[in-house]
Amino acid sequence: MIQKVSEETQGEDGRWQFVLEERTFLCLTDQNNNRMRIMTPITEVENLSEEELKHALSANFHTALDVKYAISNKILWSVFIHPLKELTENQIIDAISQVFYAAETFGTIYSSTNLIFPGNTQNNELDEVEPKNTKVLKLQKG
C-alpha cells in the first residue's frame, strides 16, 4: 500500500520508512496488539517555543483531526495512531495525507485538513497566524 503513494520505500513487515514530497515517514504496525502508527518528524523539541507548544495542543483538539502533534525522544512528530485491522486502504491514504499536512502546517495554521472543529471562539490564537505556502499533496485512493 505505501509503495503506491511514496517516492521510495524501505523496510520489512511491521516497520517501513518512506519518502513523500521530500518528507521522511515511518509506518509501524503491531498485528498482535492491532495497532498502527504513521508519523513524520517535525523538529527537535529544543527548537520549540512555549507558544508553538500551546498552538499544537490546541490544534490536537480543533484542527489536527485524526493526527496529533506528539513528542517522543526529544522530537516533535505528526502522528496517526489507529487500530490496524479496521483500517481500509482509503483510510491509510487519508492518514498519510493528514500526517503530511499537519507537519507542513506546523508553525502556521496547525491543521491536517481544511476541516476545523468549532469551539475555539473565545481564544482565537490561531486567527493571527499567516499560513505559509504549503505543498499540494496528491495521493490516489484505491
mmCIF file of C-alpha atoms in Angstrom, residues 7 10 22 29 36 38 44 62 91 109 116:
data_model
loop_
_atom_site.group_PDB
_atom_site.id
_atom_site.type_symbol
_atom_site.label_atom_id
_atom_site.label_comp_id
_atom_site.label_asym_id
_atom_site.label_seq_id
_atom_site.Cartn_x
_atom_site.Cartn_y
_atom_site.Cartn_z
ATOM 1 C CA GLU A 7 8.606 8.052 -3.827
ATOM 2 C CA GLN A 10 12.321 0.512 2.535
ATOM 3 C CA GLU A 22 10.902 15.132 0.387
ATOM 4 C CA THR A 29 2.485 -1.884 12.834
ATOM 5 C CA MET A 36 -0.577 1.149 13.574
ATOM 6 C CA ILE A 38 2.225 6.602 10.615
ATOM 7 C CA GLU A 44 13.631 18.836 17.771
ATOM 8 C CA HIS A 62 -9.611 21.620 16.866
ATOM 9 C CA GLN A 91 -8.186 5.472 5.338
ATOM 10 C CA ILE A 109 -2.264 27.028 10.765
ATOM 11 C CA ILE A 116 -11.820 22.873 11.723
#
